[in-house]
């Protein structure tokens, strides 16, 4: 029997500096999850229980039958809404409205990351994120079937990926992620 090698949770060659950098990145991203969770709770508590104004009814109907609401069709949003419509629980309007709430909550988390990436310290980023999440126009579109939350999340993801690709300076992987997200 050979000696049992001691186990370590750290990769070989990992330095103290890389562990500290990983911890900082985790703390940096932790606010993203807190912001998204808080926004999801806020939007869930105020979620419309029926069909809202504007395109809401048209979007819910299109999600039910996987149709096209009107040009440009909002394909990704409709696919996500169709998945929610297929869940056999609760009212159809509530399930589809929840898609908008979740997409806007994701956008709120991404907004936190953009604010931190732009150099705001955590208290300032928190204030900016709260103002973003509770802006009347955003909040109103988050609690009924609307495509704006997903569009904003996509835009913020593109902004983060563009900043990451610029910082990486030509690795290719980050640029590929940027163009993949742009295609969505």
CSV table of C-alpha atoms in Angstrom, one decimal:
chain,number,residue,atom,x,y,z
A,1,UNK,CA,0.0,0.0,0.0
A,2,UNK,CA,1.3,3.4,-1.0
A,3,UNK,CA,1.0,6.5,1.1
A,4,UNK,CA,-2.2,8.4,0.7
A,5,UNK,CA,-1.6,11.8,-0.7
A,6,UNK,CA,-3.0,14.6,1.3
A,7,UNK,CA,-6.1,16.2,-0.3
A,8,UNK,CA,-6.4,19.8,-0.9
A,9,UNK,CA,-9.2,22.0,-2.1
A,10,UNK,CA,-6.7,24.2,-3.9
A,11,UNK,CA,-5.3,23.5,-7.3
A,12,UNK,CA,-1.6,22.8,-7.6
A,13,UNK,CA,0.3,26.0,-8.1
A,14,UNK,CA,-2.4,28.2,-6.8
A,15,UNK,CA,-1.0,31.2,-5.0
A,16,UNK,CA,-2.4,33.2,-2.1
A,17,UNK,CA,-2.8,36.0,-4.5
A,18,UNK,CA,-5.1,34.0,-6.8
A,19,UNK,CA,-7.2,32.9,-3.8
A,20,UNK,CA,-7.6,36.5,-2.7
A,21,UNK,CA,-8.6,37.5,-6.2
A,22,UNK,CA,-11.2,34.7,-6.3
A,23,UNK,CA,-12.6,35.8,-3.0
A,24,UNK,CA,-12.8,39.4,-4.2
A,25,UNK,CA,-14.6,38.3,-7.4
A,26,UNK,CA,-17.1,36.3,-5.3
A,27,UNK,CA,-17.8,39.3,-3.1
A,28,UNK,CA,-18.1,41.5,-6.3
A,29,UNK,CA,-20.7,39.1,-7.7
A,30,UNK,CA,-22.5,38.4,-4.5
A,31,UNK,CA,-24.2,41.8,-4.7
A,32,UNK,CA,-25.6,40.7,-8.1
A,33,UNK,CA,-27.4,37.8,-6.6
A,34,UNK,CA,-28.7,39.9,-3.7
A,35,UNK,CA,-30.0,42.6,-6.1
A,36,UNK,CA,-31.6,40.0,-8.4
A,37,UNK,CA,-33.2,38.2,-5.4
A,38,UNK,CA,-34.5,41.4,-3.8
A,39,UNK,CA,-35.9,42.5,-7.2
A,40,UNK,CA,-37.5,39.1,-7.8
A,41,UNK,CA,-39.2,39.3,-4.4
A,42,UNK,CA,-40.4,42.8,-5.0
A,43,UNK,CA,-41.8,42.0,-8.4
A,44,UNK,CA,-43.4,38.8,-7.2
A,45,UNK,CA,-45.2,40.6,-4.5
A,46,UNK,CA,-46.6,43.2,-7.0
A,47,UNK,CA,-47.1,40.9,-9.9
A,48,UNK,CA,-50.2,41.5,-12.0
A,49,UNK,CA,-52.7,38.6,-11.5
A,50,UNK,CA,-54.4,39.3,-14.9
A,51,UNK,CA,-53.8,40.7,-18.3
A,52,UNK,CA,-52.2,44.1,-18.3
A,53,UNK,CA,-52.4,47.1,-20.6
A,54,UNK,CA,-50.8,47.5,-24.0
A,55,UNK,CA,-49.2,44.5,-25.6
A,56,UNK,CA,-49.6,42.3,-22.6
A,57,UNK,CA,-52.7,40.4,-23.8
A,58,UNK,CA,-51.3,39.9,-27.2
A,59,UNK,CA,-48.0,38.6,-25.8
A,60,UNK,CA,-49.8,36.2,-23.4
A,61,UNK,CA,-51.9,34.9,-26.3
A,62,UNK,CA,-48.9,34.4,-28.4
A,63,UNK,CA,-47.1,32.6,-25.6
A,64,UNK,CA,-50.0,30.2,-25.2
A,65,UNK,CA,-50.0,29.2,-28.9
A,66,UNK,CA,-46.3,29.9,-29.6
A,67,UNK,CA,-47.4,32.5,-32.2
A,68,UNK,CA,-46.0,35.8,-33.2
A,69,UNK,CA,-47.3,38.8,-31.3
A,70,UNK,CA,-46.3,41.4,-33.9
A,71,UNK,CA,-43.0,42.2,-35.7
A,72,UNK,CA,-40.3,41.7,-34.6
A,73,UNK,CA,-41.9,38.8,-32.8
A,74,UNK,CA,-39.6,38.7,-29.7
A,75,UNK,CA,-38.6,35.1,-30.3
A,76,UNK,CA,-36.5,34.5,-27.2
A,77,UNK,CA,-39.1,36.1,-24.9
A,78,UNK,CA,-41.9,34.1,-26.5
A,79,UNK,CA,-40.0,30.8,-26.1
A,80,UNK,CA,-39.4,31.5,-22.4
A,81,UNK,CA,-43.0,32.6,-22.0
A,82,UNK,CA,-44.2,29.4,-23.8
A,83,UNK,CA,-42.2,27.3,-21.2
A,84,UNK,CA,-44.0,29.2,-18.4
A,85,UNK,CA,-47.4,28.8,-20.2
A,86,UNK,CA,-46.8,25.0,-20.4
A,87,UNK,CA,-46.6,24.8,-16.5
A,88,UNK,CA,-50.0,23.3,-15.5
A,89,UNK,CA,-50.4,25.5,-12.4
A,90,UNK,CA,-52.1,28.8,-11.8
A,91,UNK,CA,-53.5,31.3,-14.2
A,92,UNK,CA,-51.8,31.7,-17.6
A,93,UNK,CA,-51.5,35.4,-17.2
A,94,UNK,CA,-49.6,35.1,-13.9
A,95,UNK,CA,-47.2,32.5,-15.3
A,96,UNK,CA,-46.4,34.6,-18.3
A,97,UNK,CA,-46.2,37.8,-16.2
A,98,UNK,CA,-43.7,36.0,-14.0
A,99,UNK,CA,-41.3,35.6,-17.0
A,100,UNK,CA,-41.1,39.4,-17.3
A,101,UNK,CA,-40.6,39.7,-13.6
A,102,UNK,CA,-37.7,37.2,-13.6
A,103,UNK,CA,-36.1,38.7,-16.7
A,104,UNK,CA,-36.3,42.2,-15.0
A,105,UNK,CA,-34.8,40.7,-11.8
A,106,UNK,CA,-31.9,39.3,-13.8
A,107,UNK,CA,-31.5,42.7,-15.4
A,108,UNK,CA,-31.3,44.2,-11.9
A,109,UNK,CA,-28.6,41.9,-10.9
A,110,UNK,CA,-26.7,42.7,-14.1
A,111,UNK,CA,-27.2,46.4,-13.4
A,112,UNK,CA,-25.4,45.9,-10.1
A,113,UNK,CA,-22.4,44.3,-12.0
A,114,UNK,CA,-22.3,47.2,-14.5
A,115,UNK,CA,-22.4,49.7,-11.7
A,116,UNK,CA,-19.5,48.0,-9.9
A,117,UNK,CA,-17.6,47.6,-13.1
A,118,UNK,CA,-18.0,51.3,-13.8
A,119,UNK,CA,-16.2,52.0,-10.5
A,120,UNK,CA,-19.1,52.6,-8.0
A,121,UNK,CA,-18.4,51.4,-4.5
A,122,UNK,CA,-20.9,49.0,-3.0
A,123,UNK,CA,-23.1,51.6,-1.2
A,124,UNK,CA,-23.3,53.8,-4.3
A,125,UNK,CA,-23.9,50.7,-6.5
A,126,UNK,CA,-26.7,49.6,-4.2
A,127,UNK,CA,-28.4,53.0,-4.3
A,128,UNK,CA,-28.1,53.1,-8.1
A,129,UNK,CA,-29.5,49.5,-8.4
A,130,UNK,CA,-32.5,50.3,-6.1
A,131,UNK,CA,-33.3,53.4,-8.2
A,132,UNK,CA,-33.0,51.3,-11.3
A,133,UNK,CA,-35.2,48.4,-10.0
A,134,UNK,CA,-37.9,50.7,-8.7
A,135,UNK,CA,-38.0,53.2,-11.6
A,136,UNK,CA,-41.8,53.4,-12.4
A,137,UNK,CA,-41.4,52.5,-16.0
A,138,UNK,CA,-39.2,49.5,-15.3
A,139,UNK,CA,-41.3,48.3,-12.4
A,140,UNK,CA,-44.6,48.6,-14.4
A,141,UNK,CA,-43.1,46.5,-17.3
A,142,UNK,CA,-41.7,44.0,-14.8
A,143,UNK,CA,-45.0,43.0,-13.3
A,144,UNK,CA,-46.9,42.3,-16.6
A,145,UNK,CA,-46.2,40.5,-19.8
A,146,UNK,CA,-43.7,42.8,-21.5
A,147,UNK,CA,-40.4,42.2,-23.4
A,148,UNK,CA,-38.5,45.1,-22.0
A,149,UNK,CA,-37.0,43.3,-19.0
A,150,UNK,CA,-35.4,40.6,-21.2
A,151,UNK,CA,-34.2,43.3,-23.7
A,152,UNK,CA,-32.6,45.3,-20.8
A,153,UNK,CA,-31.0,42.1,-19.4
A,154,UNK,CA,-29.6,41.4,-22.9
A,155,UNK,CA,-28.2,44.9,-23.3
A,156,UNK,CA,-26.6,44.8,-19.8
A,157,UNK,CA,-25.1,41.4,-20.5
A,158,UNK,CA,-23.7,42.7,-23.8
A,159,UNK,CA,-22.2,45.7,-22.0
A,160,UNK,CA,-20.5,43.4,-19.4
A,161,UNK,CA,-19.2,41.1,-22.1
A,162,UNK,CA,-17.9,44.0,-24.2
A,163,UNK,CA,-16.0,45.3,-21.2
A,164,UNK,CA,-14.7,41.9,-20.5
A,165,UNK,CA,-13.6,41.3,-24.1
A,166,UNK,CA,-11.9,44.7,-24.1
A,167,UNK,CA,-10.0,43.9,-20.9
A,168,UNK,CA,-9.0,40.4,-22.2
A,169,UNK,CA,-7.5,42.0,-25.4
A,170,UNK,CA,-7.9,39.5,-28.1
A,171,UNK,CA,-8.3,36.1,-26.4
A,172,UNK,CA,-11.1,35.3,-28.7
A,173,UNK,CA,-13.3,33.5,-26.1
A,174,UNK,CA,-14.7,36.7,-24.6
A,175,UNK,CA,-15.3,38.1,-28.1
A,176,UNK,CA,-17.2,34.9,-29.1
A,177,UNK,CA,-19.4,35.2,-26.0
A,178,UNK,CA,-20.1,38.8,-26.9
A,179,UNK,CA,-21.3,37.9,-30.4
A,180,UNK,CA,-23.2,34.9,-29.1
A,181,UNK,CA,-25.1,37.1,-26.7
A,182,UNK,CA,-25.6,39.7,-29.4
A,183,UNK,CA,-27.3,37.1,-31.6
A,184,UNK,CA,-29.8,36.2,-28.9
